[in-house]
XYZ file of C-alpha atoms in Angstrom:
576
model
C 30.337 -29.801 29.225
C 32.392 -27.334 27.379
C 36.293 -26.249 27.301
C 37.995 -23.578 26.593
C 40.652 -24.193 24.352
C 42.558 -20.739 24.009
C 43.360 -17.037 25.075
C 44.944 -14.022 24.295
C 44.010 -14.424 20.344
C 46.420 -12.195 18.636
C 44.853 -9.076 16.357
C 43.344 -10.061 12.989
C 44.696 -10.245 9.464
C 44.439 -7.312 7.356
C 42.844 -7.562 4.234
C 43.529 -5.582 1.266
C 41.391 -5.480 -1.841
C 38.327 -5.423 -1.312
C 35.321 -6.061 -3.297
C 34.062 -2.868 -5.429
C 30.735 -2.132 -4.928
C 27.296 -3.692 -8.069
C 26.863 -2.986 -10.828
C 23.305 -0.676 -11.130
C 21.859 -3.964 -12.895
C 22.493 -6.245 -10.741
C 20.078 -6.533 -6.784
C 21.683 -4.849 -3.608
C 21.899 -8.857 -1.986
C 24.151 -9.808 -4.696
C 27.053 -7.314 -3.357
C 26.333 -9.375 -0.248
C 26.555 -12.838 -1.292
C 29.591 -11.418 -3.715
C 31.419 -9.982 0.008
C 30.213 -13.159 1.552
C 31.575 -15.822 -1.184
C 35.274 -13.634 -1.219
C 35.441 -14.528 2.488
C 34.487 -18.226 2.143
C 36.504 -18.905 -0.050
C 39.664 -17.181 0.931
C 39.009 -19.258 4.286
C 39.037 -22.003 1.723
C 42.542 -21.004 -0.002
C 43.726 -21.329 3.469
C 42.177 -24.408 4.832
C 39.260 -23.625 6.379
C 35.575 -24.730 6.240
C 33.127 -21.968 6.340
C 29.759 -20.624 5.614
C 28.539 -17.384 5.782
C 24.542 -16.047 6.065
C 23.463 -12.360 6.287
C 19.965 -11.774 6.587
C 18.209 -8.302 5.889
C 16.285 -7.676 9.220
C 13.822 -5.171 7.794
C 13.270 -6.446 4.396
C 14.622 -10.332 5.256
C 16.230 -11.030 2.250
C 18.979 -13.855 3.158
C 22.750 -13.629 1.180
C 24.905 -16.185 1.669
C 28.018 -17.961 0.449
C 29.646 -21.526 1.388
C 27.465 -24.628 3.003
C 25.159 -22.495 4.563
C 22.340 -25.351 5.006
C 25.182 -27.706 6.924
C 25.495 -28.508 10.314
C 28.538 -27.362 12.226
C 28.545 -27.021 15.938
C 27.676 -24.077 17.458
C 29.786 -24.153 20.571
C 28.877 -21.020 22.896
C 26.249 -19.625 20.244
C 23.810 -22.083 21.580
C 23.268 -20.155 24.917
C 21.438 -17.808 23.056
C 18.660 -20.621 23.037
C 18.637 -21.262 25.997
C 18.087 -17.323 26.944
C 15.412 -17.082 24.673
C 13.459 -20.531 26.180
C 13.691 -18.430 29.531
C 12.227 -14.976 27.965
C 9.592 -16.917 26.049
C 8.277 -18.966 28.800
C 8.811 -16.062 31.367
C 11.332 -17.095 33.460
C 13.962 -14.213 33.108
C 13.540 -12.864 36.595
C 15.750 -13.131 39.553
C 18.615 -15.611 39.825
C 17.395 -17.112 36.214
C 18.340 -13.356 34.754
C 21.204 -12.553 36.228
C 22.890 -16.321 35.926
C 21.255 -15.826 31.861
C 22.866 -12.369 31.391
C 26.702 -13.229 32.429
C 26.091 -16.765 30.419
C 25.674 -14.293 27.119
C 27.706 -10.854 27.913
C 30.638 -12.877 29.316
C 30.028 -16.855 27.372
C 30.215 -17.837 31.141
C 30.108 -22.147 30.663
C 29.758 -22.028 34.338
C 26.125 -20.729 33.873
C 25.205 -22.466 31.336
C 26.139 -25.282 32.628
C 23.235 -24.608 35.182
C 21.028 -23.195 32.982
C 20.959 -26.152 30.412
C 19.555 -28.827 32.195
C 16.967 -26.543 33.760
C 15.783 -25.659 30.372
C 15.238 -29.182 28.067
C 19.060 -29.907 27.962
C 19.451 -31.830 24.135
C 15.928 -31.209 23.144
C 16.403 -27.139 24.290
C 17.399 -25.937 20.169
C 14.085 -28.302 19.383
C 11.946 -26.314 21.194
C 12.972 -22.948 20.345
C 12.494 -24.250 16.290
C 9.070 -25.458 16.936
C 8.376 -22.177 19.216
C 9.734 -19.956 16.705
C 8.868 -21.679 13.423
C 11.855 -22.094 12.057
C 12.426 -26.152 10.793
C 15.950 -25.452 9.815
C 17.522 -24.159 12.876
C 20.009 -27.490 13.702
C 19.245 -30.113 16.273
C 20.586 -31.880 18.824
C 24.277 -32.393 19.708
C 25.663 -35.412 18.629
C 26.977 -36.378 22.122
C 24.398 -36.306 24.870
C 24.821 -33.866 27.224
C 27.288 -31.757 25.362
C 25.824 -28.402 24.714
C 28.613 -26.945 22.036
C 28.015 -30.032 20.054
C 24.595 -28.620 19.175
C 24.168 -28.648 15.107
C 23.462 -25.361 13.539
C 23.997 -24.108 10.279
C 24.228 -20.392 8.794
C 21.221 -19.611 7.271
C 18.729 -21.180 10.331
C 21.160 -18.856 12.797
C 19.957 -15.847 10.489
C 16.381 -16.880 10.450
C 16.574 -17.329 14.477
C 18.016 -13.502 14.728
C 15.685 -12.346 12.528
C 12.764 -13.951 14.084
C 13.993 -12.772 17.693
C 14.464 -9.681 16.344
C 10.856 -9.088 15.806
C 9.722 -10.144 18.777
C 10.019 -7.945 21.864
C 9.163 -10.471 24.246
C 12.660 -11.698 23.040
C 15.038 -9.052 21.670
C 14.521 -6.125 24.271
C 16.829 -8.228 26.801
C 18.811 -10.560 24.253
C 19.960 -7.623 22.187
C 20.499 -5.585 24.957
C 23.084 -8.827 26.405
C 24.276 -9.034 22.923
C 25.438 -5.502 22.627
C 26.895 -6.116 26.065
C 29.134 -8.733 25.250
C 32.527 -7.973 27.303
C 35.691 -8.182 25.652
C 37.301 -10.674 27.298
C 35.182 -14.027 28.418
C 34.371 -15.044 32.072
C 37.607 -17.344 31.912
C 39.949 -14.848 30.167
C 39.165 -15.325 26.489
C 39.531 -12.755 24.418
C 35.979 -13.099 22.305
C 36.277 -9.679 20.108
C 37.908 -11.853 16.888
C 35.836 -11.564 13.543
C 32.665 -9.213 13.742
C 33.510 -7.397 16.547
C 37.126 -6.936 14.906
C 35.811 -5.744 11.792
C 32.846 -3.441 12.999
C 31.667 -1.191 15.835
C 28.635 -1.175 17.838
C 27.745 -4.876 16.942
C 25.697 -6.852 19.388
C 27.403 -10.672 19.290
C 27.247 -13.807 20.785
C 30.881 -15.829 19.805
C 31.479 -19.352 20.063
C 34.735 -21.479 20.440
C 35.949 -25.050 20.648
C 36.148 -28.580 18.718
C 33.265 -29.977 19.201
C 32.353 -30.734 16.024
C 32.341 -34.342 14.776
C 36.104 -34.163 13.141
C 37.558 -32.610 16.317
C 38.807 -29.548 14.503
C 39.205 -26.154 15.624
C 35.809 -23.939 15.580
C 34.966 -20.624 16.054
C 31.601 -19.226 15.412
C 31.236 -15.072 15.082
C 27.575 -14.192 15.041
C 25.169 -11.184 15.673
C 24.134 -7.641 14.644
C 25.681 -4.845 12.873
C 24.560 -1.871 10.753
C 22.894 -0.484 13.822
C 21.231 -3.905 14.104
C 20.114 -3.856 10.024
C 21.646 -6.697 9.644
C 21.782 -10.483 11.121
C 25.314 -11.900 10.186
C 26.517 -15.507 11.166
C 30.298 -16.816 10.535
C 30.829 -20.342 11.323
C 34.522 -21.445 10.899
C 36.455 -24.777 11.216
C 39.850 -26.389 10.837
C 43.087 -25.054 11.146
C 44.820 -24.179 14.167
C 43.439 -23.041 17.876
C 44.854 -19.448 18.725
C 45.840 -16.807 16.323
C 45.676 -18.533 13.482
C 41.710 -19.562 13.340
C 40.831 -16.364 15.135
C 42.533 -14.330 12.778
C 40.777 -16.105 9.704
C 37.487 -15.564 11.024
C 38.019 -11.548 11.750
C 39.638 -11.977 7.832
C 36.430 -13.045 6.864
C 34.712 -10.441 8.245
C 36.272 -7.839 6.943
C 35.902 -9.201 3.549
C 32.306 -9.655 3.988
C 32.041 -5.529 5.659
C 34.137 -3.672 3.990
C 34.617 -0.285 6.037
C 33.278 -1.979 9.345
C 29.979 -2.531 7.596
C 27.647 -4.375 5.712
C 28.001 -2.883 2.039
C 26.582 0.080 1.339
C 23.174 -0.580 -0.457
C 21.252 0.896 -3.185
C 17.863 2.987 -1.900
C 14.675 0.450 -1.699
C 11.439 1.618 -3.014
C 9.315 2.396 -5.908
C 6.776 4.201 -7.721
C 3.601 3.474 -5.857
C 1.294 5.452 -8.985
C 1.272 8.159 -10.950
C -1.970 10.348 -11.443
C -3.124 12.659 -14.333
C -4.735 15.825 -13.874
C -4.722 18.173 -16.821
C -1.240 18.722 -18.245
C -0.137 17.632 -15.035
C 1.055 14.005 -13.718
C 1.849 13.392 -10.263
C 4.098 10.600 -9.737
C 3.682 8.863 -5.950
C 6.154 6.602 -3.943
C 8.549 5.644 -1.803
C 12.350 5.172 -0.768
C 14.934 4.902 1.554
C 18.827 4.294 2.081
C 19.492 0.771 4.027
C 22.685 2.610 5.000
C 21.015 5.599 6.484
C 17.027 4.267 7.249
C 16.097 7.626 9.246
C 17.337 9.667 6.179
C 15.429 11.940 3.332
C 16.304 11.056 0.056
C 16.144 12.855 -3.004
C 13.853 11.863 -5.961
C 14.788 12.464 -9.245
C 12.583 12.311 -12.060
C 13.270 12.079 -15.779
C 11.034 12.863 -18.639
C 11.781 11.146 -22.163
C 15.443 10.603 -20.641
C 16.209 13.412 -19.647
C 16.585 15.260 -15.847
C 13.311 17.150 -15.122
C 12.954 17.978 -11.559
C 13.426 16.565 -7.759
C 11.686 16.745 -4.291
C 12.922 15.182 -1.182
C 11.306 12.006 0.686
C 9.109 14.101 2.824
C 6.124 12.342 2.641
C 5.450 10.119 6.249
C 4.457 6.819 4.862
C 3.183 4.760 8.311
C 2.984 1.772 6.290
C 6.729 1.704 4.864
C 8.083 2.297 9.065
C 6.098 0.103 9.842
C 6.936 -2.609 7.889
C 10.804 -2.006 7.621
C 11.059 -1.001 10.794
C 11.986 2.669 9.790
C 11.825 6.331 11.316
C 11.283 9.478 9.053
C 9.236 10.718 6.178
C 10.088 8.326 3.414
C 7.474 9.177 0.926
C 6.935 11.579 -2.229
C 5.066 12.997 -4.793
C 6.143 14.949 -7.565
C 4.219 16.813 -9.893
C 4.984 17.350 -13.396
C 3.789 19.687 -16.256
C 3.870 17.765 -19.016
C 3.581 18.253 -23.211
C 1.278 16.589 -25.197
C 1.874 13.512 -26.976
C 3.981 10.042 -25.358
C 5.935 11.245 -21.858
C 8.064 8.299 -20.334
C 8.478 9.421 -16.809
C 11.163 7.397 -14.628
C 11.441 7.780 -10.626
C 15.325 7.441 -9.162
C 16.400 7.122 -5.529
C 20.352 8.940 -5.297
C 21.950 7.016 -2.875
C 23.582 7.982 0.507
C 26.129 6.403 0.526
C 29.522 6.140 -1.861
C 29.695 2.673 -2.837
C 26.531 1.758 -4.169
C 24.494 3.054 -7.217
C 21.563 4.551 -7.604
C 18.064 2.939 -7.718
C 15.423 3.045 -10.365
C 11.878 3.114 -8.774
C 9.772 2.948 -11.491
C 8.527 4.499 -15.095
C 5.130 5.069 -16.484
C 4.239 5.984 -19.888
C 1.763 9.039 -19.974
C -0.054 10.227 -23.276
C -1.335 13.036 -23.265
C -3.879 14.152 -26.196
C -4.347 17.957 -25.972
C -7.697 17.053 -25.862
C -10.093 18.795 -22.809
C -10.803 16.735 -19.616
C -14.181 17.619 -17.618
C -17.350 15.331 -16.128
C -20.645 14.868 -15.601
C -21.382 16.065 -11.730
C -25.540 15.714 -12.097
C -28.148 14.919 -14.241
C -31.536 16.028 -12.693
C -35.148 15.085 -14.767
C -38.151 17.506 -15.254
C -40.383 16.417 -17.684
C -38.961 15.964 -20.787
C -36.030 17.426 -20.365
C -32.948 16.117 -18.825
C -30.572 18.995 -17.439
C -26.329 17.751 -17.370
C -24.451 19.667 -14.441
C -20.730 19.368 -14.875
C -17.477 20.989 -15.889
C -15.187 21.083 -18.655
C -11.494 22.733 -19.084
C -9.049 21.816 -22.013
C -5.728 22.350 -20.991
C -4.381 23.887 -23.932
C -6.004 27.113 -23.157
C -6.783 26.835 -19.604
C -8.731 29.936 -19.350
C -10.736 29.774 -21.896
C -14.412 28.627 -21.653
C -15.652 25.654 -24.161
C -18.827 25.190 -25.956
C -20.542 21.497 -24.690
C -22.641 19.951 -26.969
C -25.366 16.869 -26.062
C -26.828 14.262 -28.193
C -29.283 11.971 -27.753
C -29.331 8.719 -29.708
C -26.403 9.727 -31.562
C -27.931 12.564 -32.899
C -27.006 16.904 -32.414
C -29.381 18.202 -30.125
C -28.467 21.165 -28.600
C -25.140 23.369 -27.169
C -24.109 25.802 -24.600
C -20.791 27.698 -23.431
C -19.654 26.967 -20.012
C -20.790 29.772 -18.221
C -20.668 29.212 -14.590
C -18.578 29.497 -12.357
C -16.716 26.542 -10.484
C -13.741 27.967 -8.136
C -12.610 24.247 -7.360
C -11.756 23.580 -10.733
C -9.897 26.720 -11.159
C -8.088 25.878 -7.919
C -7.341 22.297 -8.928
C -5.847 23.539 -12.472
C -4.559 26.849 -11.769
C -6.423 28.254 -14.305
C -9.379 31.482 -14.408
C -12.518 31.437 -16.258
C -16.053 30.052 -16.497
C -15.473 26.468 -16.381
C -18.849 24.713 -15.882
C -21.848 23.983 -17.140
C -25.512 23.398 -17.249
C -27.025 22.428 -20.370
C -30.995 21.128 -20.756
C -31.554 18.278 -23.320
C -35.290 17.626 -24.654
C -35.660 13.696 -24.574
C -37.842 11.751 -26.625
C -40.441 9.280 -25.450
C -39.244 5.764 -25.353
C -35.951 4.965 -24.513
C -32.850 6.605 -24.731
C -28.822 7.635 -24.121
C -27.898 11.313 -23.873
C -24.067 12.256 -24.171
C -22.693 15.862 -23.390
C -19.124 16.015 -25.155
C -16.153 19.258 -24.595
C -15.249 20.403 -27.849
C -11.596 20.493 -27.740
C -9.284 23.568 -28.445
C -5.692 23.530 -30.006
C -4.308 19.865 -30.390
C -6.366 16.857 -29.678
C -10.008 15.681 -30.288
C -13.527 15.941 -28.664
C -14.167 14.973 -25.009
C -17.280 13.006 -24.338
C -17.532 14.010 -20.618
C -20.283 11.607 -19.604
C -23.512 9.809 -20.823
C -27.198 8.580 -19.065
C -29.875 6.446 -20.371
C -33.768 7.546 -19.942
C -37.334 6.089 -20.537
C -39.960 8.255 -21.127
C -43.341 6.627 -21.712
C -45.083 9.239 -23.437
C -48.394 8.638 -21.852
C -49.653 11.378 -19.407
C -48.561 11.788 -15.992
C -50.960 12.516 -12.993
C -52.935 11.807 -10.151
C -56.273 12.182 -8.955
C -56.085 13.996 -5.349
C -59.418 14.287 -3.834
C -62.896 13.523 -4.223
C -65.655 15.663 -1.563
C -69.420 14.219 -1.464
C -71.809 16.586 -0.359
C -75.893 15.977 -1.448
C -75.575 13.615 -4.000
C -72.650 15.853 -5.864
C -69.115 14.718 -5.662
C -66.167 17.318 -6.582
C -62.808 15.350 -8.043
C -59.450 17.405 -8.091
C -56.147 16.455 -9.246
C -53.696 17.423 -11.526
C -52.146 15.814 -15.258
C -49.884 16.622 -18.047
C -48.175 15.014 -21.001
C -44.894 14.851 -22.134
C -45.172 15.157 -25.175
C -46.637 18.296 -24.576
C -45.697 19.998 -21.209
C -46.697 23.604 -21.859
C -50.338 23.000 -22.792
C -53.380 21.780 -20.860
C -54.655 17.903 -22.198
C -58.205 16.644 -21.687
C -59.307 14.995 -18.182
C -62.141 12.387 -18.333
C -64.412 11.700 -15.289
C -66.221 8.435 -14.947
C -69.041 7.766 -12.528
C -69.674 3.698 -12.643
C -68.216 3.143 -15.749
C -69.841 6.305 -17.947
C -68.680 9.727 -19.184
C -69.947 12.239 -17.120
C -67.498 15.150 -17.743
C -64.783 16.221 -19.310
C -62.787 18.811 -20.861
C -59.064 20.410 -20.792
C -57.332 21.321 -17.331
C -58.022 24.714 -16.449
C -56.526 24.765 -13.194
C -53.230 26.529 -12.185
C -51.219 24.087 -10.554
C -47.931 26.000 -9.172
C -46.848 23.102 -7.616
C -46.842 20.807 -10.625
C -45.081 23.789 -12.576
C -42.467 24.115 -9.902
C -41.648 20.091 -9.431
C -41.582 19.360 -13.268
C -40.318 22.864 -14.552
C -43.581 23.048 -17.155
C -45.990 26.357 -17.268
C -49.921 26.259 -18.123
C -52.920 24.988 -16.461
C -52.464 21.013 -15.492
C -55.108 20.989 -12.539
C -58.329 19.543 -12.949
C -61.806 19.978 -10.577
C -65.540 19.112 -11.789
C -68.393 18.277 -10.233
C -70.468 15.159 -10.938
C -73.780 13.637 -9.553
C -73.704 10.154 -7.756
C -76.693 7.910 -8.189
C -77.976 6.715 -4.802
C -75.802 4.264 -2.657
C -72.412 3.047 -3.992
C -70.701 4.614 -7.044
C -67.241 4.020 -8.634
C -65.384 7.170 -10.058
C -62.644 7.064 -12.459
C -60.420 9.626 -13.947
C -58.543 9.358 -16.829
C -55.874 11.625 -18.792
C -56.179 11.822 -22.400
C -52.786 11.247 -24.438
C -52.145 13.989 -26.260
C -49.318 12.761 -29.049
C -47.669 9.437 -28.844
C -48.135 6.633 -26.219
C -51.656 5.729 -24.514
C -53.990 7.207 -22.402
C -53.599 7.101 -18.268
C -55.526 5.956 -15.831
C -55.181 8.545 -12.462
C -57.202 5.601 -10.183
C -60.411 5.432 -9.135
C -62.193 5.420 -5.727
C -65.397 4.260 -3.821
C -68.055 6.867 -2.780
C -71.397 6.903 -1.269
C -74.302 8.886 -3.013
């Protein structure tokens, strides 16, 4: 199915020269494709075909460089398809793990040989494709039968390791094969040319021989490096079997990893929010180093361009592991006292590593007035009157307590001082003093808006800290209670009042089928009326009224005292 061609591959080319590192404009991938494209084409200089895909396995961003969408043959790289048909339909136990494992760690033919026919044979790489999603993967080898000849190009290799990667079902026994690969195949062939040549502790899976439809030399390097970060995939034709194509392929490699790695990134991350409390703006994000994922970074933060302050990543952000596949706290917030007026306030990961610059997470523009900040924390009704709870601080002089003013309709009505006392506000600000409020506004009948506003201290204007709308009908409120019939007498009780009049007593008129037969002012203390609408004087009614004999109807109504109408309290049915 499959022959080896060569063994003993001499050691690699050295390069010299490498590729220096981004510019801070330009995206970390573009170092990538730049590392990747210097290897294709020197391959190219020297008579090779090749294409090169990297894949980002925690934020999958693919680089490339050369015909990484065209089909080459994978040779030995297939059997990785074949081990993952066996983990996905769970069939990696006895004699199918053991045959599986020695087919990867040592590209034993023998064993996959066996395997392959077991498994789907041609139509094996088109059911791992539809399995795993991935349309672009490669297809069927040319010539029946012939498992190297399978097609496969660059960047569907990536998106395969990626996929696998995520998928423990999958990776937990093909990566651990993968970073068990032996040096030397099960039929002498020395397999450690390109990645493994130009990196350490990279889990591979090579591939050799000329089965590709020209009948040139190939050799395929693919697998893992950066402490798995990264998916790489060399594919590599013409040329000469031996030395010479084995030595261009670890060439390549060490174009594309310069210092046995992947190149050293910028930080990922940004500037999730900034928020505004007083003088003092809290900026919010997150980063990390590719290079160094388990890593604290520090933040640095500018203010109108120039260096302010810095904190270290030490917030634990579950969301950022979890979706790049990270360990440690990589989240921050720093706080910064700021000066009135326009503040532009920039966020900047400092990267790890040497050869790659620093990263720019984000700027917000912050004005900030002068003028006070405060609320509205309640607005409770008695009556007429509507009484705004709330606080108010301006941040100019923090300690100072500021006079709060309400209008209603547009229109002055009346101020206070903040005079009590609200400990969380001091804690919040760091400041001392009396920072709240309580302040009672008389409201009209009809409708209406009441605003409380801070007056401001220092720079900056006014704060209106919160308004409310009302409706106050101006006819009188009440009810009518009870009514007691004893020997053709009947005693009604209840209690009424006006608003337009709260602290005075308004006339009550009885009604015994539909004529006067009392009245007068309420001369009842009702402390319960006083207490729920926070009015004084005598709002209780109670008279006594004779009932004709059999069924009577009694009314009570409250006489309107200044605007609106008078109120009916209800009426009941009694018997005489």
């Amino acid at each position: 199915m499959h022959t080896r061609l060569f063994s003993g591959v001499a050691a690699a080319l050295l390069v010299a020269g490498l590729l220096s590192v981004v510019s801070s404009a330009a995206p970390a991938s573009a170092s990538i494709s730049g590392n990747a494209a210097s290897a294709v084409n020197y391959a190219g200089q020297h008579g090779y075909r090749s294409s090169i895909g990297v894949v980002d396995i925690q934020t999958g961003a693919f680089s490339g460089a050369g015909d990484y969408n065209s089909a080459y043959a994978s040779e030995s790289v297939m059997k990785v398809f074949i081990a993952t048909r066996l983990l996905m339909t769970g069939q990696m136990s006895g004699w199918n793990e053991t045959t599986p494992y020695k087919m990867i760690t040592q590209s034993d033919d023998a064993s996959a040989n066996a395997l392959y026919g077991r498994n789907g044979g041609d139509s094996v790489i088109t059911w791992v494709k539809q399995a795993l999603n991935i349309p672009n993967l490669g297809s069927p080898p040319l010539r029946p039968g012939w498992w190297g000849g399978t097609q496969i190009n660059a960047r569907g290799m990536t998106a395969f390791y990626n996929t696998v990667r995520h998928r423990p079902d999958v990776w937990s026994w093909l990566g651990n094969a993968m970073h068990h690969a032996t040096q030397y195949g099960s039929d002498g062939t020395y397999q450690f040319f390109g990645i493994p040549s130009a990196s350490t502790g990279a889990g591979v899976k090579q591939g050799w021989g000329g089965d590709n439809a020209a009948g040139q030399p190939a050799l395929n390097s693919t697998g893992f490096v950066n402490s798995d970060r990264y998916a790489v995939v060399i594919l590599t034709q013409g040329g000469t079997y031996g030395s010479p194509i084995a030595g261009m392929v670890t060439s390549e490699a060490k174009l594309l990893m310069p210092g046995g790695r992947i190149v050293s990134e910028s930080p990922v991350g940004q500037v999730d929010g900034v928020s505004v409390l007083g003088r003092t703006a809290t900026m919010r994000g997150w980063a990390f180093d590719p290079g160094y994922t388990s890593s604290s970074l520090r933040i640095f933060s500018y203010v109108n361009g120039k260096p302010f302050t810095y904190a270290q990543t030490s917030v634990t952000r579950t969301d950022i592991n979890t979706a790049y596949h990270l360990t440690g706290a990589h989240g921050f917030q720093i706080p910064l006292k700021l000066a009135d007026g326009t503040n532009n306030v920039c966020a900047y990961a400092i990267n790890l590593g040497a050869a790659a610059p620093n990263t720019q997470l984000g700027c917000k523009t912050i004005v900030l007035s002068g003028s006070p900040v405060g609320g509205v924390s309640g607005v409770s009704v008695q009556a007429n009157v509507a009484t705004f709870h709330g606080w108010s601080l301006d941040y100019d002089q923090p300690n100072s307590p500021l006079m709060v003013r309400a209008y209603v309709n547009g229109k002055f009505v009346v101020g206070v001082n903040s005079t009590v006392s609200r400990p969380d506000i001091d804690q919040a600000f760091k400041a001392t003093g009396l920072h709240g409020y309580s302040i009672n506004v008389p409201l009209p009948d009809g409708a209406s808006t009441a605003c409380v506003y801070a007056l401001n201290l220092g720079p900056g204007a006014s704060t209106r800290l919160g308004c409310s709308s009302f409706r106050l009908s101006g006819s009188p409120l009440g009810t009518l209670d009870t009514i007691s019939v004893s020997a053709g007498k009947a005693i009604v009780n209840g209690w009424m009042f006006d608003y337009d009049a709260p602290t005075r007593s308004i006339e009550a008129i009885i009604d015994v089928n539909g004529k006067h037969v009392a009245w007068g002012n309420t001369a009842v203390t009702r402390g319960d009326v006083n207490a729920a609408y926070g009015i004084t004087d005598t709002h209780g009614y109670s008279y006594q009224v004779t009932l004709a004999r059999g069924t009577n109807r009694v009314c009570v109504t409250a006489r309107n005292y200044a605007t609106g109408t008078d109120s009916s309290l209800g009426c009941r049915t009694v018997t005489g």
